[in-house]
PDB file of C-alpha atoms in Angstrom:
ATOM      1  CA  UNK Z   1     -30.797 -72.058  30.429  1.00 67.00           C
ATOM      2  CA  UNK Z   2     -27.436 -72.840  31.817  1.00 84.00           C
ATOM      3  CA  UNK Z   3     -26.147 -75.472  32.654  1.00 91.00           C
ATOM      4  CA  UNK Z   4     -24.373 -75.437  36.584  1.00 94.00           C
ATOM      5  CA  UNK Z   5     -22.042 -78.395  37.767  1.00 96.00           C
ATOM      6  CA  UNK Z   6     -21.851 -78.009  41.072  1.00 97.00           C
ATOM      7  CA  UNK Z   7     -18.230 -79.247  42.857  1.00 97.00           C
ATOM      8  CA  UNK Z   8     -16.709 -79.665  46.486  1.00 96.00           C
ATOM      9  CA  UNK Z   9     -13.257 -79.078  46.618  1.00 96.00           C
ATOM     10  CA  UNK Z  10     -10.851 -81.680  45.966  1.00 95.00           C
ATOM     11  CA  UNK Z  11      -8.932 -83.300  49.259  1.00 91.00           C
ATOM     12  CA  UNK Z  12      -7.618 -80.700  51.551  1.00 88.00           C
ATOM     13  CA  UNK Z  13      -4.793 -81.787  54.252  1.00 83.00           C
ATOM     14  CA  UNK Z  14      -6.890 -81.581  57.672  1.00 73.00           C
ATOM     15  CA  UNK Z  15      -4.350 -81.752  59.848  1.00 61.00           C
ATOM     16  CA  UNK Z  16      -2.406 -78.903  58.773  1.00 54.00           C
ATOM     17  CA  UNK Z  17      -2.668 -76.305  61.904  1.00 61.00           C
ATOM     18  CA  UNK Z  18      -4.403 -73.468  60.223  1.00 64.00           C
ATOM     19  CA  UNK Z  19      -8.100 -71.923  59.364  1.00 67.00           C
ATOM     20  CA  UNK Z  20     -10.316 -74.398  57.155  1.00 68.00           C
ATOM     21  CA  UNK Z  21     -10.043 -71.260  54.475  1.00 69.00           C
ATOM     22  CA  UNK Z  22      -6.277 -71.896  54.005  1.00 76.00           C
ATOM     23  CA  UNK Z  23      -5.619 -75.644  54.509  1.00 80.00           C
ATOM     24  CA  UNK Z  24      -4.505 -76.710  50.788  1.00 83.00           C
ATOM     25  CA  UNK Z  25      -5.004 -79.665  48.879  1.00 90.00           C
ATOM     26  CA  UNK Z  26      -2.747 -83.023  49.414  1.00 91.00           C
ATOM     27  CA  UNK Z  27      -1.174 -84.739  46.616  1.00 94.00           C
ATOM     28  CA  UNK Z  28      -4.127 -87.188  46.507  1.00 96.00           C
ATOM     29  CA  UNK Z  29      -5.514 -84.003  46.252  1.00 95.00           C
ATOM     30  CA  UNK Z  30      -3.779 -82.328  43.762  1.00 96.00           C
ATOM     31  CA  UNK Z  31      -4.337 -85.520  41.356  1.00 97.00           C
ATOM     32  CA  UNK Z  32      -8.443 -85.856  41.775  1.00 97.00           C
ATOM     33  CA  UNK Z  33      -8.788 -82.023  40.454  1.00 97.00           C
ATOM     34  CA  UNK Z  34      -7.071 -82.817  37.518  1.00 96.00           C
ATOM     35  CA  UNK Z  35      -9.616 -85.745  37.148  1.00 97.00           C
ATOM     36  CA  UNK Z  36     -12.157 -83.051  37.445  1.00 97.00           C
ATOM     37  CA  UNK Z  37     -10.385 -81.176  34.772  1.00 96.00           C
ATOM     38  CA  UNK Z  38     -10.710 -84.424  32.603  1.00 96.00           C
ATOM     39  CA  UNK Z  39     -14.301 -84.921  33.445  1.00 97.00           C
ATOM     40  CA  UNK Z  40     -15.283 -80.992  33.032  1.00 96.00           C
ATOM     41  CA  UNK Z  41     -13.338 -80.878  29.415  1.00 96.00           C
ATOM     42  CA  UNK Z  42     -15.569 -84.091  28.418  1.00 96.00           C
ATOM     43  CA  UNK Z  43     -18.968 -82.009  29.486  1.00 95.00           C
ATOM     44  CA  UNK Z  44     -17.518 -78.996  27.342  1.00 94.00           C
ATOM     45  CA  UNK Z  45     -17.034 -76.151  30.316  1.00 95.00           C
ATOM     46  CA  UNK Z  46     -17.077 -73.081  29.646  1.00 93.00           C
ATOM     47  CA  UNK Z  47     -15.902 -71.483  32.523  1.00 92.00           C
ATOM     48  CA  UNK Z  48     -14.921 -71.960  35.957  1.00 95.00           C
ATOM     49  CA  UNK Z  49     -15.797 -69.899  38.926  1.00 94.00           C
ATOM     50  CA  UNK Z  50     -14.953 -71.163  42.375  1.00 95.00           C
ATOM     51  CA  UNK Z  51     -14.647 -69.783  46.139  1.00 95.00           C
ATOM     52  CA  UNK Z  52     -11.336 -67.815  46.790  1.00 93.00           C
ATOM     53  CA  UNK Z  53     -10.592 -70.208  49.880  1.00 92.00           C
ATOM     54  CA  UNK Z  54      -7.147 -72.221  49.029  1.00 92.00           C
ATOM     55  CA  UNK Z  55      -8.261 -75.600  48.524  1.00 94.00           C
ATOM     56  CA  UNK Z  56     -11.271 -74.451  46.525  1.00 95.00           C
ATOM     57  CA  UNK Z  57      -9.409 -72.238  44.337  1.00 94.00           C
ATOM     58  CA  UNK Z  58      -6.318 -74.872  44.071  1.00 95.00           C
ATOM     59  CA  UNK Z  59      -8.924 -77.261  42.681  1.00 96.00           C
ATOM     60  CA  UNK Z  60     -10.450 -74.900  39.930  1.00 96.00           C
ATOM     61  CA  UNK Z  61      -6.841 -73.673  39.325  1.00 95.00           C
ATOM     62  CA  UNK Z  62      -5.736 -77.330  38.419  1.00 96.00           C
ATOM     63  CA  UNK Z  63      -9.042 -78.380  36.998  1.00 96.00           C
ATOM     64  CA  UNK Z  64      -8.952 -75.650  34.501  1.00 95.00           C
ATOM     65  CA  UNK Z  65      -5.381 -76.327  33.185  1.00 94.00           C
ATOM     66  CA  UNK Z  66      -6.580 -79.818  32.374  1.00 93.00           C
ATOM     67  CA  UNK Z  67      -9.487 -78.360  30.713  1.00 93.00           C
ATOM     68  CA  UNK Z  68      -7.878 -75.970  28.997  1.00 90.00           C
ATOM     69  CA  UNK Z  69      -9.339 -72.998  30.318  1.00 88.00           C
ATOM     70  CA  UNK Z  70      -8.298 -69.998  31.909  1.00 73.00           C
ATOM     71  CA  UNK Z  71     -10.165 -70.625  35.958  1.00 63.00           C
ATOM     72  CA  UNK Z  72     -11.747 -67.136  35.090  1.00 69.00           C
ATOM     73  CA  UNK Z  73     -13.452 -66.170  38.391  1.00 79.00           C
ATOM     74  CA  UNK Z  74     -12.800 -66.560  42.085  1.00 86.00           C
ATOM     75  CA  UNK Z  75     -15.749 -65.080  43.848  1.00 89.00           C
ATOM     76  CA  UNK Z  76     -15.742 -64.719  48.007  1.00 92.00           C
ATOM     77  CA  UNK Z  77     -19.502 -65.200  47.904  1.00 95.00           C
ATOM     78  CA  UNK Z  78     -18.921 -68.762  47.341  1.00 96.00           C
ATOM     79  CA  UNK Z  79     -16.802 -68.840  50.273  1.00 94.00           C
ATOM     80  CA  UNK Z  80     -18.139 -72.136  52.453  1.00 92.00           C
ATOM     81  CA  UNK Z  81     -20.389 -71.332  55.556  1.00 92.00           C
ATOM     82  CA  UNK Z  82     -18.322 -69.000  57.679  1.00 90.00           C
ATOM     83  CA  UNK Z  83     -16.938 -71.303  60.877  1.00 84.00           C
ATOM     84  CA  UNK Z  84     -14.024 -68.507  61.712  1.00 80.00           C
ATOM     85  CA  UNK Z  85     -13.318 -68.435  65.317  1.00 79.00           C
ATOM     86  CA  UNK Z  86     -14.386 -72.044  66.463  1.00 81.00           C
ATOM     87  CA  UNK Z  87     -12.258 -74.517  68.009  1.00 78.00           C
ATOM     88  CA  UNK Z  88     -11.118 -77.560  65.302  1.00 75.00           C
ATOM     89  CA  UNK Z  89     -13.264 -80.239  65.390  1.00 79.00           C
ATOM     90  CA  UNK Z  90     -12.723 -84.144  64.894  1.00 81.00           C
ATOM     91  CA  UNK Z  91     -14.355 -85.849  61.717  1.00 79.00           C
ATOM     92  CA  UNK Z  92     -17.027 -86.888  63.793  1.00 88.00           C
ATOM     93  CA  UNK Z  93     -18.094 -84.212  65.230  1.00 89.00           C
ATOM     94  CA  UNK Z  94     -17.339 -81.598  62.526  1.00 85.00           C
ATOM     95  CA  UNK Z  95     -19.947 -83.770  60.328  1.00 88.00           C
ATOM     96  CA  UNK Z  96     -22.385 -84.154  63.588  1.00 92.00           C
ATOM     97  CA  UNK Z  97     -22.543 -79.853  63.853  1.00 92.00           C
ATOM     98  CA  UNK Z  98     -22.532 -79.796  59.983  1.00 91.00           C
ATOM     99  CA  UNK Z  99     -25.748 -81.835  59.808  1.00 94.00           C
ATOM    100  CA  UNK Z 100     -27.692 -79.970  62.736  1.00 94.00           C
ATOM    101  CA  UNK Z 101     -26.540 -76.782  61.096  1.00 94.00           C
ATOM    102  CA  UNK Z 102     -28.123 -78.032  57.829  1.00 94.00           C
ATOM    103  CA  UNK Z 103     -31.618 -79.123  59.628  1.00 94.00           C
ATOM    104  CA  UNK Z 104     -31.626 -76.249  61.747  1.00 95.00           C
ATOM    105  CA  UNK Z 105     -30.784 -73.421  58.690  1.00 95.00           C
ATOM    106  CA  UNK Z 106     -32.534 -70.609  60.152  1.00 96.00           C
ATOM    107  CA  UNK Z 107     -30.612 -70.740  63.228  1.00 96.00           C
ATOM    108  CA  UNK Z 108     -27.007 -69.791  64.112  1.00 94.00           C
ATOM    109  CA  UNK Z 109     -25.750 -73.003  65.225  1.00 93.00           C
ATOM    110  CA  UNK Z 110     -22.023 -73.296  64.579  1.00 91.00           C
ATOM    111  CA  UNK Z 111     -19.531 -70.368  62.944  1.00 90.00           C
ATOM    112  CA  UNK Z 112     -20.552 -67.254  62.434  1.00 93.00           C
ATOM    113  CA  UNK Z 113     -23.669 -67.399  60.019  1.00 95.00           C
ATOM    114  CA  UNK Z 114     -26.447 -69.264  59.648  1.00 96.00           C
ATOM    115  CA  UNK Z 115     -27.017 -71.928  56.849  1.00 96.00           C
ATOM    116  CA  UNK Z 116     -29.479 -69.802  55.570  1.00 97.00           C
ATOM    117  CA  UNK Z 117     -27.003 -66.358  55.490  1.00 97.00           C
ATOM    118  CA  UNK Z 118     -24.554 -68.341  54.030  1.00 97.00           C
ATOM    119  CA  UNK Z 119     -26.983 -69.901  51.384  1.00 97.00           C
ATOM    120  CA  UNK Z 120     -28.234 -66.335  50.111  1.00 97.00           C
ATOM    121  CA  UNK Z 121     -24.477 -65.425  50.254  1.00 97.00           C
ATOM    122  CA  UNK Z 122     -23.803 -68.173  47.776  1.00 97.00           C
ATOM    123  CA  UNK Z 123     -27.069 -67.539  45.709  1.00 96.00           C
ATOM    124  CA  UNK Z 124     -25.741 -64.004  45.034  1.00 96.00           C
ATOM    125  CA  UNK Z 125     -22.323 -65.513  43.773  1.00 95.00           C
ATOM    126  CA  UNK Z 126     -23.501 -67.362  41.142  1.00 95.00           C
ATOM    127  CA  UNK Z 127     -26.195 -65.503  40.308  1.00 93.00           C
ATOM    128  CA  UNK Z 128     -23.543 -63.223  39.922  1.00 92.00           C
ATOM    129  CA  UNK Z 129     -21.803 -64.558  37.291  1.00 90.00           C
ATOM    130  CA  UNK Z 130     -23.987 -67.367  35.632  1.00 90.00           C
ATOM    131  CA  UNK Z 131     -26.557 -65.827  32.997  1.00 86.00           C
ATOM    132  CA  UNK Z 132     -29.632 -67.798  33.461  1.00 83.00           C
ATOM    133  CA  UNK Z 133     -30.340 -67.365  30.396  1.00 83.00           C
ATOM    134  CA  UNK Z 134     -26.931 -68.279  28.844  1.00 88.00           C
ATOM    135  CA  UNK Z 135     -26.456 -71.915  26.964  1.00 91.00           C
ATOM    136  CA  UNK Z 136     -23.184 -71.929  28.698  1.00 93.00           C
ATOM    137  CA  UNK Z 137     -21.930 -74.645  30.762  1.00 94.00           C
ATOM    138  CA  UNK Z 138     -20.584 -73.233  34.439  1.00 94.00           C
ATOM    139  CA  UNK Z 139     -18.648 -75.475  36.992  1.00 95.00           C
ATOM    140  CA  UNK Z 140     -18.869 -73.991  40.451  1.00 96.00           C
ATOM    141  CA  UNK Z 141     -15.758 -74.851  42.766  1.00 97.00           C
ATOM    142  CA  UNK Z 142     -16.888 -74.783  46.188  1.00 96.00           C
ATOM    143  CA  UNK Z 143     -17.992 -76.341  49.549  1.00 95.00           C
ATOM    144  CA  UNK Z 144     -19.766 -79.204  51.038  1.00 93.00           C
ATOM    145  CA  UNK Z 145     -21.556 -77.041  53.581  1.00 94.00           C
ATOM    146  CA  UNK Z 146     -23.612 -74.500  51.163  1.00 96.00           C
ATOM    147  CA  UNK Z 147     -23.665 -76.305  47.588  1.00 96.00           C
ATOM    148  CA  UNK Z 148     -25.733 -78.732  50.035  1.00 95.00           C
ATOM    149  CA  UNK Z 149     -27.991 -76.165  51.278  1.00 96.00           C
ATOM    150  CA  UNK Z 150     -28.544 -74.749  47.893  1.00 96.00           C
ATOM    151  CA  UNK Z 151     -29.363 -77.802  46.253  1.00 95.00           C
ATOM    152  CA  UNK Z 152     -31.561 -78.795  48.871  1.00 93.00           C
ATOM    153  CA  UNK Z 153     -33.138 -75.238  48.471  1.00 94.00           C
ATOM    154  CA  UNK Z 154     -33.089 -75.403  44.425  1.00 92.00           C
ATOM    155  CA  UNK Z 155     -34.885 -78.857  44.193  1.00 90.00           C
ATOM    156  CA  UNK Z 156     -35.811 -79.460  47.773  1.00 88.00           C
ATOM    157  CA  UNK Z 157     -34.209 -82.509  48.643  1.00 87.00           C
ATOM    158  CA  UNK Z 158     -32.917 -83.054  52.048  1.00 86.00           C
ATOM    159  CA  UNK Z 159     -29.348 -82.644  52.124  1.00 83.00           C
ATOM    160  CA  UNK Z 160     -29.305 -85.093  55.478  1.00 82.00           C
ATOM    161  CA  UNK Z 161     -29.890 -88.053  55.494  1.00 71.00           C
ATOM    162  CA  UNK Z 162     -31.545 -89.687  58.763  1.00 52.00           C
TER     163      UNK Z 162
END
């Protein structure tokens, strides 16, 4: 079976005045993915795969030169839960409309899909590309938003805690 190591994105810069899919990754940033690289070279990776969003794909891009590796796929189904066309949020209450999206999955709450859309959507990416039946080791670069929802789908945990 293989094995999936499931990653959020390394440290994006917030304040920058542009969507959440292009805000890049700070210098802070820049240094913790290639502390992923370390970590994902000790687990022997195989491959890389991550969501074509800029700080996603910065972090598998710098992860995988410190690996060694070639990042080999960038896949828009693991894009993170689609939020396009809402107003920014503070900290707060980006991770207050986060959580009621999560306990509320089947309903559209915030952005443009519901947890559970954006779940299948990032089902079908890795099923995509990860061989269940492969002895390969895959690290997933992604979000916070649906690698929560599918692990609290996969081994149904609750991804908020109360």
């Amino acid at each position: 079976m293989a094995n999936l190591i499931l990653v959020r994105h390394s440290e994006p810069d917030w304040g920058r005045q542009a969507l959440h899919s292009e805000w890049v990754l700070t210098g802070h940033g820049r240094y913790r993915a290639t502390l992923l690289g370390e970590y994902l070279r000790e687990r022997h990776v195989d491959r890389i795969i991550s969501s074509p969003e800029v700080k996603a794909f910065q972090t598998a891009d710098i992860a995988a030169k410190a690996t060694g590796l070639e990042r080999q796929v960038s896949e828009p189904k693991l894009n993170e839960h689609n939020r396009d066309g809402e107003k920014p949020l503070n900290s707060n209450d980006r991770r207050n409309i986060i959580f009621e999206s999560l306990r509320n999955p089947q309903e559209l709450v915030y952005g443009t899909e519901s947890i559970n859309t954006a779940l299948e959507r990032f089902r079908t990416g890795i099923i995509r590309h990860v061989d269940k039946s492969s002895l390969e080791t895959v690290a997933v670069v992604s979000h916070g938003t649906v690698i929560s929802a599918f692990v609290e789908d996969e081994i149904g945990i609750d991804s908020v805690e109360t």
